[in-house]
Amino acid sequence: MPSLEQKFTLHVPSSTQNLAMIRDFVSSVGEQAGLREEDVAKLELAVDEACANAIEHAHGHDATKEVVVRATFDERTLHIEVVDTGRGFDLGHLAPADVEALVHERRSGGLGMTVMRSLMDEVSYEIVPGDGNRLRLVKRLDK
Amino acid sequence: MPHPFVVHRSTEGELSVLSLDGHLDAHTAPEFERAIQAEIDDGRVRLIVDGSDLRYISSAGLGVFMSFIEEVRDKGGDIKICGLVPKVRQIFDILGFPAIYDLVDSRDAAIQRFAEAPTREV
């Protein structure tokens, strides 16, 4: 029997003040998908990281732009897609963060992708010319 | 509405204590950054960051710890972190922060740690 797929979408202006709203949205989706509390927290943080990257690096804090968070889940898997319209990057060139090196460089950034990869089952990225950049996060549901 | 975040400042002798309350993310990290910068500008580089009431942290918050630690240690001080709840501590652990920072259970333990090791090499 095919499982029922549920879809939810949030559109927000590209501003860090909306990160809390995004986390609330993702938490609700995670709870509805049946994730355990600790996995809801991981999902919330991974999506926060993806959206903060989009807001700061892709859109340069331009709140006239929009970040879109699409969530889809069925009985087995939860997919989140974060869409921005900024300049894309090559995910393959982003090595895991070396915190000691970042400390020596007195950097405050560079941890987001490592956090996402640590918390999610899959992280992928696609640049769709003319249709935005999509960062995809996958969490398998233990049911 | 953004989730609230407040930095409460107090002192324990020559130590400054910054107690973080709420949600530390890319939106609220600049407030924490300003609080640490104010201590450094004031010549106070022995800092305890009390995370007992910190409910959430993202990498933007962790980045604040990263960007200041060398400057603070260069000046003979340190940042000791205490009281993190398990959900928050987990993120510090994932990124390997315990290798670089003293993370202890309580404010008293942080004070004791300063007595034993006022600063450390990165």
Short mmCIF file of N, CA and C in Angstrom, two decimals, chain B residues 24-119:
data_model
loop_
_atom_site.label_atom_id
_atom_site.label_comp_id
_atom_site.label_asym_id
_atom_site.label_seq_id
_atom_site.Cartn_x
_atom_site.Cartn_y
_atom_site.Cartn_z
N LEU B 24 20.49 31.40 21.13
CA LEU B 24 21.65 32.05 20.51
C LEU B 24 21.79 31.53 19.07
N ASP B 25 21.42 32.38 18.12
CA ASP B 25 21.48 31.99 16.71
C ASP B 25 22.12 33.12 15.90
N ALA B 26 22.01 33.06 14.58
CA ALA B 26 22.66 34.07 13.74
C ALA B 26 22.07 35.46 13.98
N HIS B 27 20.85 35.53 14.47
CA HIS B 27 20.22 36.82 14.74
C HIS B 27 20.69 37.43 16.04
N THR B 28 20.90 36.57 17.05
CA THR B 28 21.24 37.08 18.38
C THR B 28 22.74 37.03 18.69
N ALA B 29 23.52 36.33 17.85
CA ALA B 29 24.97 36.23 18.10
C ALA B 29 25.66 37.59 18.23
N PRO B 30 25.27 38.62 17.45
CA PRO B 30 25.96 39.92 17.61
C PRO B 30 25.84 40.49 19.03
N GLU B 31 24.75 40.18 19.73
CA GLU B 31 24.60 40.68 21.09
C GLU B 31 25.63 40.02 22.02
N PHE B 32 25.83 38.74 21.84
CA PHE B 32 26.85 38.02 22.63
C PHE B 32 28.25 38.54 22.27
N GLU B 33 28.45 38.78 20.99
CA GLU B 33 29.73 39.31 20.51
C GLU B 33 30.04 40.64 21.18
N ARG B 34 29.02 41.52 21.23
CA ARG B 34 29.21 42.84 21.85
C ARG B 34 29.53 42.71 23.34
N ALA B 35 28.90 41.73 23.99
CA ALA B 35 29.12 41.55 25.42
C ALA B 35 30.57 41.12 25.70
N ILE B 36 31.09 40.21 24.89
CA ILE B 36 32.49 39.78 25.08
C ILE B 36 33.44 40.92 24.73
N GLN B 37 33.16 41.62 23.63
CA GLN B 37 34.03 42.72 23.22
C GLN B 37 34.10 43.79 24.31
N ALA B 38 32.96 44.06 24.96
CA ALA B 38 32.93 45.07 26.03
C ALA B 38 33.84 44.66 27.19
N GLU B 39 33.86 43.35 27.51
CA GLU B 39 34.74 42.88 28.58
C GLU B 39 36.21 43.08 28.19
N ILE B 40 36.54 42.70 26.97
CA ILE B 40 37.93 42.83 26.50
C ILE B 40 38.35 44.30 26.48
N ASP B 41 37.45 45.16 25.98
CA ASP B 41 37.75 46.59 25.93
C ASP B 41 38.00 47.16 27.32
N ASP B 42 37.36 46.52 28.32
CA ASP B 42 37.48 46.96 29.70
C ASP B 42 38.67 46.31 30.39
N GLY B 43 39.44 45.52 29.64
CA GLY B 43 40.62 44.86 30.19
C GLY B 43 40.29 43.61 31.00
N ARG B 44 39.07 43.13 30.90
CA ARG B 44 38.66 41.93 31.66
C ARG B 44 38.65 40.74 30.71
N VAL B 45 39.64 39.87 30.88
CA VAL B 45 39.80 38.76 29.92
C VAL B 45 39.66 37.39 30.59
N ARG B 46 39.28 37.38 31.86
CA ARG B 46 38.98 36.10 32.52
C ARG B 46 37.47 35.98 32.57
N LEU B 47 36.95 35.21 31.64
CA LEU B 47 35.50 35.21 31.42
C LEU B 47 34.91 33.82 31.67
N ILE B 48 33.83 33.81 32.43
CA ILE B 48 33.03 32.59 32.57
C ILE B 48 31.76 32.82 31.77
N VAL B 49 31.47 31.91 30.87
CA VAL B 49 30.18 31.96 30.16
C VAL B 49 29.30 30.87 30.76
N ASP B 50 28.24 31.31 31.44
CA ASP B 50 27.33 30.38 32.11
C ASP B 50 26.15 30.10 31.17
N GLY B 51 26.06 28.84 30.73
CA GLY B 51 25.02 28.47 29.76
C GLY B 51 23.84 27.74 30.37
N SER B 52 23.65 27.88 31.70
CA SER B 52 22.56 27.14 32.37
C SER B 52 21.19 27.44 31.78
N ASP B 53 21.00 28.70 31.35
CA ASP B 53 19.69 29.09 30.81
C ASP B 53 19.71 29.25 29.29
N LEU B 54 20.77 28.73 28.67
CA LEU B 54 20.84 28.77 27.21
C LEU B 54 20.04 27.58 26.66
N ARG B 55 19.01 27.87 25.91
CA ARG B 55 18.10 26.82 25.45
C ARG B 55 18.45 26.31 24.06
N TYR B 56 19.20 27.11 23.30
CA TYR B 56 19.47 26.74 21.91
C TYR B 56 20.74 27.45 21.45
N ILE B 57 21.55 26.75 20.66
CA ILE B 57 22.71 27.41 20.06
C ILE B 57 22.89 26.86 18.65
N SER B 58 23.21 27.75 17.72
CA SER B 58 23.57 27.32 16.36
C SER B 58 25.05 27.65 16.16
N SER B 59 25.56 27.34 14.98
CA SER B 59 26.99 27.55 14.75
C SER B 59 27.37 29.03 14.81
N ALA B 60 26.40 29.92 14.59
CA ALA B 60 26.70 31.35 14.70
C ALA B 60 27.09 31.70 16.14
N GLY B 61 26.44 31.07 17.10
CA GLY B 61 26.79 31.28 18.50
C GLY B 61 28.14 30.68 18.84
N LEU B 62 28.38 29.48 18.33
CA LEU B 62 29.68 28.84 18.55
C LEU B 62 30.80 29.67 17.93
N GLY B 63 30.49 30.31 16.82
CA GLY B 63 31.47 31.14 16.13
C GLY B 63 31.95 32.30 16.99
N VAL B 64 31.10 32.80 17.87
CA VAL B 64 31.50 33.91 18.75
C VAL B 64 32.61 33.42 19.70
N PHE B 65 32.42 32.21 20.25
CA PHE B 65 33.46 31.65 21.11
C PHE B 65 34.78 31.51 20.33
N MET B 66 34.67 31.03 19.08
CA MET B 66 35.88 30.80 18.27
C MET B 66 36.63 32.08 17.97
N SER B 67 35.89 33.14 17.67
CA SER B 67 36.55 34.34 17.15
C SER B 67 37.30 35.11 18.24
N PHE B 68 36.96 34.88 19.52
CA PHE B 68 37.59 35.67 20.58
C PHE B 68 38.65 34.92 21.38
N ILE B 69 38.67 33.59 21.29
CA ILE B 69 39.45 32.84 22.28
C ILE B 69 40.96 33.14 22.18
N GLU B 70 41.47 33.30 20.96
CA GLU B 70 42.91 33.55 20.85
C GLU B 70 43.28 34.91 21.42
N GLU B 71 42.46 35.91 21.14
CA GLU B 71 42.73 37.26 21.65
C GLU B 71 42.72 37.25 23.18
N VAL B 72 41.72 36.58 23.75
CA VAL B 72 41.60 36.52 25.20
C VAL B 72 42.82 35.80 25.81
N ARG B 73 43.23 34.70 25.20
CA ARG B 73 44.38 33.96 25.74
C ARG B 73 45.68 34.72 25.51
N ASP B 74 45.80 35.42 24.39
CA ASP B 74 46.97 36.25 24.15
C ASP B 74 47.15 37.29 25.26
N LYS B 75 46.03 37.71 25.84
CA LYS B 75 46.07 38.73 26.89
C LYS B 75 46.14 38.09 28.28
N GLY B 76 46.35 36.77 28.32
CA GLY B 76 46.52 36.10 29.61
C GLY B 76 45.24 35.61 30.26
N GLY B 77 44.15 35.66 29.53
CA GLY B 77 42.87 35.22 30.10
C GLY B 77 42.36 33.96 29.45
N ASP B 78 41.08 33.70 29.65
CA ASP B 78 40.47 32.52 29.05
C ASP B 78 38.95 32.67 29.08
N ILE B 79 38.30 31.82 28.34
CA ILE B 79 36.84 31.71 28.41
C ILE B 79 36.54 30.29 28.89
N LYS B 80 35.99 30.18 30.09
CA LYS B 80 35.56 28.88 30.62
C LYS B 80 34.03 28.82 30.49
N ILE B 81 33.56 27.69 30.04
CA ILE B 81 32.13 27.56 29.75
C ILE B 81 31.53 26.58 30.76
N CYS B 82 30.40 26.97 31.36
CA CYS B 82 29.82 26.08 32.38
C CYS B 82 28.31 25.93 32.22
N GLY B 83 27.79 24.85 32.77
CA GLY B 83 26.35 24.68 32.96
C GLY B 83 25.54 24.35 31.73
N LEU B 84 26.17 23.93 30.65
CA LEU B 84 25.41 23.70 29.42
C LEU B 84 24.41 22.55 29.61
N VAL B 85 23.18 22.76 29.13
CA VAL B 85 22.19 21.67 29.17
C VAL B 85 22.57 20.66 28.08
N PRO B 86 22.17 19.40 28.22
CA PRO B 86 22.63 18.37 27.28
C PRO B 86 22.37 18.68 25.81
N LYS B 87 21.22 19.25 25.50
CA LYS B 87 20.90 19.56 24.10
C LYS B 87 21.91 20.53 23.49
N VAL B 88 22.36 21.48 24.28
CA VAL B 88 23.33 22.48 23.82
C VAL B 88 24.74 21.90 23.84
N ARG B 89 25.05 21.18 24.91
CA ARG B 89 26.39 20.58 25.05
C ARG B 89 26.70 19.66 23.87
N GLN B 90 25.67 18.97 23.39
CA GLN B 90 25.85 18.03 22.27
C GLN B 90 26.47 18.73 21.05
N ILE B 91 26.08 19.96 20.81
CA ILE B 91 26.59 20.69 19.64
C ILE B 91 28.06 21.07 19.85
N PHE B 92 28.41 21.47 21.06
CA PHE B 92 29.82 21.73 21.37
C PHE B 92 30.66 20.47 21.13
N ASP B 93 30.10 19.33 21.55
CA ASP B 93 30.83 18.06 21.41
C ASP B 93 31.01 17.67 19.95
N ILE B 94 29.95 17.81 19.16
CA ILE B 94 30.00 17.43 17.74
C ILE B 94 31.15 18.15 17.03
N LEU B 95 31.36 19.40 17.40
CA LEU B 95 32.36 20.21 16.70
C LEU B 95 33.74 20.16 17.36
N GLY B 96 33.87 19.36 18.40
CA GLY B 96 35.19 19.19 19.00
C GLY B 96 35.62 20.32 19.91
N PHE B 97 34.68 21.09 20.41
CA PHE B 97 35.04 22.21 21.29
C PHE B 97 35.74 21.79 22.59
N PRO B 98 35.41 20.59 23.15
CA PRO B 98 36.09 20.24 24.41
C PRO B 98 37.61 20.15 24.30
N ALA B 99 38.14 19.99 23.08
CA ALA B 99 39.59 19.94 22.91
C ALA B 99 40.21 21.34 23.04
N ILE B 100 39.40 22.35 22.89
CA ILE B 100 39.92 23.72 22.85
C ILE B 100 39.50 24.53 24.08
N TYR B 101 38.30 24.24 24.58
CA TYR B 101 37.74 25.04 25.69
C TYR B 101 37.57 24.18 26.93
N ASP B 102 37.69 24.81 28.09
CA ASP B 102 37.32 24.14 29.33
C ASP B 102 35.80 24.22 29.47
N LEU B 103 35.16 23.07 29.45
CA LEU B 103 33.71 23.00 29.65
C LEU B 103 33.47 22.27 30.96
N VAL B 104 32.86 22.94 31.92
CA VAL B 104 32.66 22.35 33.24
C VAL B 104 31.18 22.45 33.62
N ASP B 105 30.82 21.72 34.68
CA ASP B 105 29.40 21.59 35.01
C ASP B 105 28.80 22.84 35.64
N SER B 106 29.56 23.49 36.51
CA SER B 106 28.96 24.57 37.31
C SER B 106 29.84 25.81 37.32
N ARG B 107 29.24 26.90 37.77
CA ARG B 107 29.99 28.15 37.89
C ARG B 107 31.13 27.99 38.90
N ASP B 108 30.85 27.30 40.00
CA ASP B 108 31.90 27.06 41.00
C ASP B 108 33.07 26.29 40.39
N ALA B 109 32.74 25.32 39.55
CA ALA B 109 33.80 24.53 38.90
C ALA B 109 34.61 25.42 37.94
N ALA B 110 33.95 26.37 37.30
CA ALA B 110 34.66 27.28 36.39
C ALA B 110 35.60 28.19 37.18
N ILE B 111 35.12 28.66 38.34
CA ILE B 111 35.96 29.50 39.20
C ILE B 111 37.19 28.71 39.64
N GLN B 112 36.95 27.47 40.04
CA GLN B 112 38.04 26.58 40.46
C GLN B 112 39.03 26.36 39.32
N ARG B 113 38.48 26.20 38.11
CA ARG B 113 39.33 25.95 36.93
C ARG B 113 40.23 27.16 36.66
N PHE B 114 39.70 28.35 36.86
CA PHE B 114 40.53 29.55 36.69
C PHE B 114 41.66 29.59 37.71
N ALA B 115 41.37 29.10 38.93
CA ALA B 115 42.41 29.08 39.96
C ALA B 115 43.52 28.11 39.56
N GLU B 116 43.13 27.00 38.94
CA GLU B 116 44.12 25.98 38.53
C GLU B 116 44.85 26.37 37.25
N ALA B 117 44.10 26.92 36.29
CA ALA B 117 44.66 27.20 34.95
C ALA B 117 44.04 28.48 34.41
N PRO B 118 44.63 29.64 34.74
CA PRO B 118 44.04 30.93 34.34
C PRO B 118 43.94 31.08 32.82
N THR B 119 44.86 30.44 32.09
CA THR B 119 44.80 30.51 30.63
C THR B 119 45.30 29.18 30.10
#
